[in-house]
Amino acid sequence: MTAAPEAPAAAAIEVLATAAATGATVVLSGHVQPDADALGSVLALAEGLRRRGAQVCATFPGPFRLPASLSWLPGAASLVPSTEVPAAPDVFVSLDASSPGRLGELAGLLDSAGTSVVIDHHASNPGFGSVQLVVPDAPATVVLVAELLDGLEVEWDTQLATCLYAGLAADTGSFRFGNTAPGTHELAARLLRTGIDHAAISQRLFDTAPFGWLRLLSLVTGRAELEPDVGAGLVWTWASTAEARECGLPGDQLEALVDVVRATEEADVACVVKGQDDGSWVVSMRSRGATDVAGVAIALGGGGHRAAAGYSSFADLQTTVARLRSELAAGVEH
Ligand code: 5GP
Ligand code: MN
């Protein structure tokens, strides 16, 4: 991990420090269907700014529902739905959102706020907002938030460190992915020194699911298809929120499926096509290293990182997978 370039971090710190010192209103939001990095970032920065004197409102785009794996994060109870945030705050902070579209109905605050600050680490981020701290080399957005908290001279306690550690562990695959660097472990060490219970955090994030999860897993892995000739090899399967419910699970339980499918050694790209209640499909892709799935996702209307990316499709399942195949094949030809 390289450190964030000094100037962009300094600009963000200055805006936030001034907002805090003057008791300004600050709205913070993560991306739609927030993950541990988005929520950890929002909750840690919101709490830091609150302690420094800002009038803080932490939110995320609808649907306003947190997965059970994240609802225990300290401060989660203080999150408010997007309908309850001031429409024109002094400052709007976007965290872990790779594009304005990922902010859903909150994207308008980028323009209506006095200043909009964009904190992100997605390679596909096109650059938006009036003050930008976008560092693709950062393994997680919480890494940038940690730097901001230092800049704001907020002391890290277990509450803040729990939020930061959750985002760091999630986006590095518990320090297994290629985005993990010596600095990542140094940050983790600093977080552990606050006294957080990292084993409990990881168990809640990654190793806790109702029994129905096993049933769902068997269905979804049982129908996985291996297509070794597509690109550098593709393994894909599908699932739906309706099916999750039949197994007694909330729809967000589909998110963890791709982490199982990605172990397939014959395929560089793993994909789970997730059917939503409205009939659309949300596609999650992971690469074992040879394929830039962010490029594939961008071509199909989404975004993400080189090794983890996604997009939405409004076509049927067959057409959705056919388009994915041809995009992966085109990637190999280029
Ligand atoms: P996941 O598969 O875990 O939902 O997402 C993997 C990565 O791709 C995440 O970093 C996420 O932010 C990004 N991503 C997923 N879906 C979309 C999308 O529809 N648009 C954009 N821009 N990024 C996405
Ligand atoms: Mn992230």
Coordinates of C-alpha atoms and ligand atoms in Angstrom, one line a residue:
M1 CA 0.0 0.0 0.0
T2 CA 1.3 3.4 -0.9
A3 CA 0.4 6.3 1.3
A4 CA -2.3 8.6 0.1
P5 CA -0.9 11.5 -1.9
E6 CA -0.4 14.3 0.7
A7 CA -2.3 17.0 -1.1
P8 CA -5.7 15.3 -1.5
A9 CA -5.7 14.0 2.1
A10 CA -4.8 17.4 3.3
A11 CA -7.6 19.1 1.4
A12 CA -10.2 16.6 2.8
I13 CA -8.8 17.0 6.3
E14 CA -9.1 20.8 6.1
V15 CA -12.7 20.7 4.9
L16 CA -13.7 18.3 7.7
A17 CA -11.7 20.0 10.4
T18 CA -13.3 23.3 9.5
A19 CA -16.8 21.7 9.5
A20 CA -16.1 20.2 12.9
A21 CA -14.8 23.4 14.4
T22 CA -17.8 25.4 13.2
G23 CA -20.4 22.8 14.2
A24 CA -21.4 22.5 10.6
T25 CA -23.9 19.9 9.3
V26 CA -22.1 16.9 7.7
V27 CA -24.0 14.0 6.0
L28 CA -22.0 10.8 5.4
S29 CA -23.0 8.0 3.1
G30 CA -21.7 4.7 1.9
H31 CA -22.7 2.9 -1.3
V32 CA -26.0 1.1 -1.9
Q33 CA -26.1 -2.3 -0.1
P34 CA -23.2 -1.2 2.0
D35 CA -20.5 -3.7 3.0
A36 CA -18.2 -3.7 6.0
D37 CA -15.8 -1.2 4.3
A38 CA -18.5 1.2 3.4
L39 CA -20.3 1.0 6.8
G40 CA -17.1 0.9 8.8
S41 CA -15.9 4.0 7.0
V42 CA -19.1 5.9 7.5
L43 CA -19.5 4.9 11.2
A44 CA -15.9 5.6 12.1
L45 CA -15.7 9.0 10.4
A46 CA -19.1 10.0 11.6
E47 CA -18.2 9.3 15.2
G48 CA -14.8 11.1 14.8
L49 CA -16.5 14.2 13.4
R50 CA -19.2 14.1 16.1
R51 CA -16.5 14.1 18.8
R52 CA -14.9 17.1 17.1
G53 CA -18.2 19.1 17.2
A54 CA -19.8 18.6 13.8
Q55 CA -23.6 18.0 13.4
V56 CA -23.4 14.6 11.9
C57 CA -25.9 12.5 10.0
A58 CA -24.8 9.0 8.8
T59 CA -26.8 7.2 6.2
F60 CA -26.8 5.0 3.1
P61 CA -29.0 4.7 0.0
G62 CA -32.2 2.6 0.2
P63 CA -33.2 -0.1 0.8
F64 CA -32.5 0.9 4.4
R65 CA -31.7 -2.5 5.7
L66 CA -28.5 -3.8 7.2
P67 CA -27.4 -7.5 6.9
A68 CA -27.1 -9.2 10.3
S69 CA -23.4 -9.6 9.7
L70 CA -23.1 -5.8 10.0
S71 CA -25.9 -4.5 12.1
W72 CA -23.9 -5.0 15.3
L73 CA -21.2 -2.5 14.3
P74 CA -20.8 0.2 16.9
G75 CA -22.9 3.2 16.0
A76 CA -25.1 1.3 13.5
A77 CA -28.2 2.2 15.5
S78 CA -27.5 5.9 14.8
L79 CA -27.8 5.4 11.0
V80 CA -30.8 7.2 9.5
P81 CA -32.6 6.5 6.3
S82 CA -31.9 8.8 3.3
T83 CA -35.3 10.4 3.7
E84 CA -34.2 11.8 7.1
V85 CA -31.0 13.6 6.0
P86 CA -30.8 17.4 5.4
A87 CA -31.1 18.0 1.6
A88 CA -28.5 20.7 1.6
P89 CA -25.9 20.0 4.3
D90 CA -22.7 22.1 4.7
V91 CA -20.7 19.0 3.8
F92 CA -21.5 15.7 2.1
V93 CA -19.0 12.9 2.4
S94 CA -19.3 9.9 0.1
L95 CA -17.4 6.8 1.3
D96 CA -16.4 3.7 -0.7
A97 CA -18.8 4.6 -3.6
S98 CA -17.0 4.1 -6.9
S99 CA -19.5 6.3 -8.9
P100 CA -22.3 8.7 -8.2
G101 CA -24.8 6.0 -9.2
R102 CA -23.7 3.9 -6.3
L103 CA -25.1 6.7 -4.0
G104 CA -28.6 6.1 -5.4
E105 CA -31.0 8.8 -4.3
L106 CA -28.3 10.5 -2.2
A107 CA -26.2 11.4 -5.4
G108 CA -28.0 14.7 -5.5
L109 CA -26.2 15.8 -2.3
L110 CA -23.0 15.9 -4.3
D111 CA -24.3 19.1 -5.8
S112 CA -26.7 20.4 -3.1
A113 CA -24.1 20.3 -0.3
G114 CA -21.8 23.3 0.2
T115 CA -18.8 21.0 -0.3
S116 CA -18.8 17.3 -1.4
V117 CA -15.9 15.1 -0.3
V118 CA -15.4 11.8 -2.0
I119 CA -13.3 9.2 -0.2
D120 CA -12.7 6.0 -2.2
H121 CA -10.3 3.3 -3.3
H122 CA -11.9 1.8 -6.4
A123 CA -9.8 1.7 -9.6
S124 CA -12.9 2.4 -11.6
N125 CA -13.7 5.7 -9.8
P126 CA -14.0 8.4 -12.5
G127 CA -13.4 11.2 -10.0
F128 CA -16.4 13.1 -8.7
G129 CA -17.1 15.6 -5.9
S130 CA -15.5 18.9 -5.1
V131 CA -12.8 17.4 -2.9
Q132 CA -11.5 14.0 -3.8
L133 CA -9.4 11.5 -1.9
V134 CA -9.4 8.5 -4.3
V135 CA -6.5 6.1 -3.8
P136 CA -6.8 2.9 -5.8
D137 CA -3.7 1.5 -4.1
A138 CA -5.4 1.6 -0.7
P139 CA -6.7 -1.8 0.2
A140 CA -9.9 -0.4 1.8
T141 CA -11.6 2.9 2.3
V142 CA -11.2 2.6 6.0
V143 CA -7.4 3.0 5.5
L144 CA -8.2 6.5 4.2
V145 CA -10.6 7.2 7.0
A146 CA -7.9 6.2 9.5
E147 CA -5.6 8.8 8.0
L148 CA -8.5 11.4 8.2
L149 CA -9.1 10.6 11.9
D150 CA -5.4 11.1 12.5
G151 CA -5.6 14.4 10.6
L152 CA -8.6 15.4 12.7
E153 CA -6.6 14.4 15.9
V154 CA -9.3 12.0 16.9
E155 CA -8.0 9.3 19.3
W156 CA -8.7 5.8 18.3
D157 CA -10.6 3.8 20.8
T158 CA -12.2 0.3 20.5
Q159 CA -15.4 1.8 19.0
L160 CA -13.6 3.4 16.1
A161 CA -11.1 0.6 15.8
T162 CA -13.8 -2.0 15.5
C163 CA -15.3 -0.2 12.6
L164 CA -12.0 0.3 10.9
Y165 CA -10.9 -3.3 11.5
A166 CA -14.1 -4.6 10.1
G167 CA -13.6 -2.8 6.8
L168 CA -9.9 -3.7 6.6
A169 CA -10.5 -7.4 7.3
A170 CA -13.4 -7.5 4.8
D171 CA -11.7 -5.8 1.9
T172 CA -8.4 -7.7 2.2
G173 CA -10.2 -11.1 2.6
S174 CA -8.7 -11.2 6.1
F175 CA -5.3 -10.2 4.8
R176 CA -5.2 -12.9 2.1
F177 CA -5.7 -10.7 -1.0
G178 CA -3.0 -9.1 -3.2
N179 CA -4.1 -5.7 -1.9
T180 CA -2.5 -6.5 1.5
A181 CA 0.8 -4.8 2.1
P182 CA 3.2 -4.3 5.0
G183 CA 1.3 -1.0 5.8
T184 CA -2.0 -2.9 6.0
H185 CA -0.6 -5.1 8.7
E186 CA 0.9 -2.1 10.5
L187 CA -2.6 -0.5 10.5
A188 CA -4.1 -3.8 11.8
A189 CA -1.5 -3.9 14.6
R190 CA -2.3 -0.4 15.6
L191 CA -6.1 -1.3 15.6
L192 CA -5.4 -4.4 17.7
R193 CA -3.5 -2.3 20.2
T194 CA -6.7 -0.4 21.1
G195 CA -7.9 -3.7 22.6
I196 CA -10.5 -4.8 20.0
D197 CA -11.7 -8.4 20.0
H198 CA -10.6 -9.2 16.4
A199 CA -11.6 -12.8 16.6
A200 CA -15.2 -11.8 17.6
I201 CA -15.3 -9.3 14.8
S202 CA -14.2 -11.8 12.2
Q203 CA -16.6 -14.5 13.5
R204 CA -19.5 -12.1 13.2
L205 CA -18.5 -10.9 9.8
F206 CA -17.4 -14.1 8.1
D207 CA -18.3 -17.2 10.1
T208 CA -21.9 -16.7 11.3
A209 CA -25.0 -17.8 9.3
P210 CA -28.2 -19.6 10.0
F211 CA -28.4 -23.4 9.3
G212 CA -30.4 -22.6 6.1
W213 CA -27.1 -21.2 4.6
L214 CA -25.9 -24.8 4.2
R215 CA -29.0 -25.7 2.2
L216 CA -28.6 -22.6 0.0
L217 CA -24.9 -23.3 -0.5
S218 CA -25.7 -26.9 -1.7
L219 CA -28.2 -25.6 -4.2
V220 CA -26.0 -22.9 -5.6
T221 CA -22.7 -24.9 -5.7
G222 CA -24.6 -27.9 -7.1
R223 CA -25.6 -26.0 -10.3
A224 CA -22.3 -24.2 -10.8
E225 CA -21.0 -24.4 -14.4
L226 CA -17.3 -24.6 -15.3
E227 CA -16.4 -23.1 -18.7
P228 CA -12.7 -23.4 -19.0
D229 CA -12.5 -22.0 -22.6
V230 CA -14.2 -18.7 -21.8
G231 CA -11.5 -16.1 -21.3
A232 CA -9.0 -17.5 -18.8
G233 CA -11.7 -19.9 -17.5
L234 CA -15.1 -19.0 -16.0
V235 CA -17.0 -20.7 -13.2
W236 CA -20.5 -19.3 -12.6
T237 CA -23.7 -20.0 -10.8
W238 CA -26.8 -18.2 -9.9
A239 CA -29.1 -17.7 -6.9
S240 CA -32.0 -15.5 -6.1
T241 CA -33.3 -13.6 -3.1
A242 CA -36.6 -15.7 -3.4
E243 CA -34.5 -18.9 -3.1
A244 CA -32.7 -17.4 -0.1
R245 CA -36.0 -16.8 1.6
E246 CA -37.1 -20.4 0.9
C247 CA -34.0 -21.4 2.9
G248 CA -35.1 -19.0 5.7
L249 CA -32.4 -16.5 4.9
P250 CA -32.5 -12.8 4.1
G251 CA -31.5 -11.8 0.5
D252 CA -28.2 -10.3 1.6
Q253 CA -27.0 -13.8 2.4
L254 CA -26.3 -14.2 -1.3
E255 CA -23.3 -11.9 -1.0
A256 CA -21.1 -14.6 0.6
L257 CA -21.6 -17.1 -2.2
V258 CA -18.9 -15.8 -4.5
D259 CA -16.3 -16.3 -1.8
V260 CA -17.0 -20.1 -2.0
V261 CA -17.2 -20.2 -5.8
R262 CA -13.9 -18.3 -6.3
A263 CA -11.8 -21.2 -5.0
T264 CA -12.3 -23.1 -8.3
E265 CA -8.8 -23.5 -9.6
E266 CA -9.7 -24.2 -13.2
A267 CA -11.3 -20.8 -13.7
D268 CA -9.7 -17.4 -13.4
V269 CA -13.0 -15.7 -13.1
A270 CA -15.8 -16.7 -10.6
C271 CA -19.2 -15.2 -11.0
V272 CA -22.4 -15.3 -9.0
V273 CA -25.5 -13.9 -10.7
K274 CA -27.9 -12.9 -8.0
G275 CA -31.6 -12.5 -8.9
Q276 CA -33.3 -9.6 -7.2
D277 CA -36.9 -9.2 -6.1
D278 CA -37.6 -6.8 -9.0
G279 CA -36.4 -9.4 -11.6
S280 CA -33.0 -7.8 -12.3
W281 CA -29.7 -9.5 -11.7
V282 CA -26.8 -8.3 -9.7
V283 CA -23.5 -9.8 -10.9
S284 CA -20.5 -10.4 -8.6
M285 CA -17.2 -11.3 -10.2
R286 CA -13.9 -12.3 -8.7
S287 CA -10.5 -12.9 -10.5
R288 CA -7.8 -15.2 -9.3
G289 CA -5.3 -12.8 -10.9
A290 CA -5.1 -13.0 -14.7
T291 CA -8.3 -11.1 -15.6
D292 CA -9.1 -7.5 -14.8
V293 CA -12.8 -7.9 -13.8
A294 CA -13.1 -4.1 -13.2
G295 CA -12.6 -3.7 -16.9
V296 CA -15.3 -6.3 -17.6
A297 CA -17.7 -4.7 -15.1
I298 CA -17.2 -1.2 -16.5
A299 CA -17.9 -2.5 -20.1
L300 CA -21.2 -4.0 -18.7
G301 CA -22.2 -0.8 -16.8
G302 CA -20.7 -1.4 -13.4
G303 CA -17.3 -1.1 -11.7
G304 CA -15.0 -2.2 -8.9
H305 CA -11.5 -3.4 -8.5
R306 CA -9.2 -5.5 -10.7
A307 CA -9.9 -8.6 -8.6
A308 CA -13.5 -7.9 -7.4
A309 CA -16.1 -6.1 -9.4
G310 CA -19.8 -6.1 -10.2
Y311 CA -22.7 -4.7 -12.2
S312 CA -26.4 -5.0 -12.6
S313 CA -28.2 -6.6 -15.6
F314 CA -31.8 -6.1 -16.6
A315 CA -31.8 -8.9 -19.2
D316 CA -32.8 -12.5 -18.5
L317 CA -30.3 -14.9 -16.9
Q318 CA -29.3 -16.5 -20.2
T319 CA -28.6 -13.2 -21.9
T320 CA -26.8 -11.9 -18.9
V321 CA -24.4 -14.8 -18.9
A322 CA -24.0 -14.7 -22.7
R323 CA -22.9 -11.0 -22.5
L324 CA -20.5 -11.8 -19.7
R325 CA -19.0 -14.7 -21.8
S326 CA -18.4 -12.4 -24.8
E327 CA -16.9 -9.7 -22.7
L328 CA -14.5 -12.1 -21.0
A329 CA -13.6 -13.6 -24.5
A330 CA -13.0 -10.1 -25.8
G331 CA -10.7 -9.4 -22.9
V332 CA -8.5 -12.3 -23.9
E333 CA -8.4 -11.2 -27.6
H334 CA -7.3 -7.7 -26.8
Ligands
5GP1 P1 -19.5 -7.3 -4.8 O1 -19.4 -8.4 -5.7 O2 -18.9 -7.6 -3.5 O3 -20.9 -6.7 -4.6 O4 -18.7 -6.1 -5.4 C1 -17.3 -6.2 -5.7 C2 -16.7 -4.8 -6.0 O5 -17.3 -4.3 -7.1 C3 -17.0 -3.9 -4.9 O6 -15.9 -3.1 -4.7 C4 -18.2 -3.0 -5.4 O7 -18.1 -1.7 -4.9 C5 -18.0 -3.1 -6.9 N1 -19.3 -3.1 -7.5 C6 -20.2 -4.1 -7.4 N2 -21.3 -3.8 -8.1 C7 -21.1 -2.6 -8.7 C8 -21.9 -1.8 -9.6 O8 -23.0 -2.1 -10.0 N3 -21.3 -0.6 -10.0 C9 -20.0 -0.2 -9.6 N4 -19.5 0.9 -10.0 N5 -19.3 -1.0 -8.8 C10 -19.8 -2.2 -8.4
MN2 MN -14.1 -0.9 -0.2

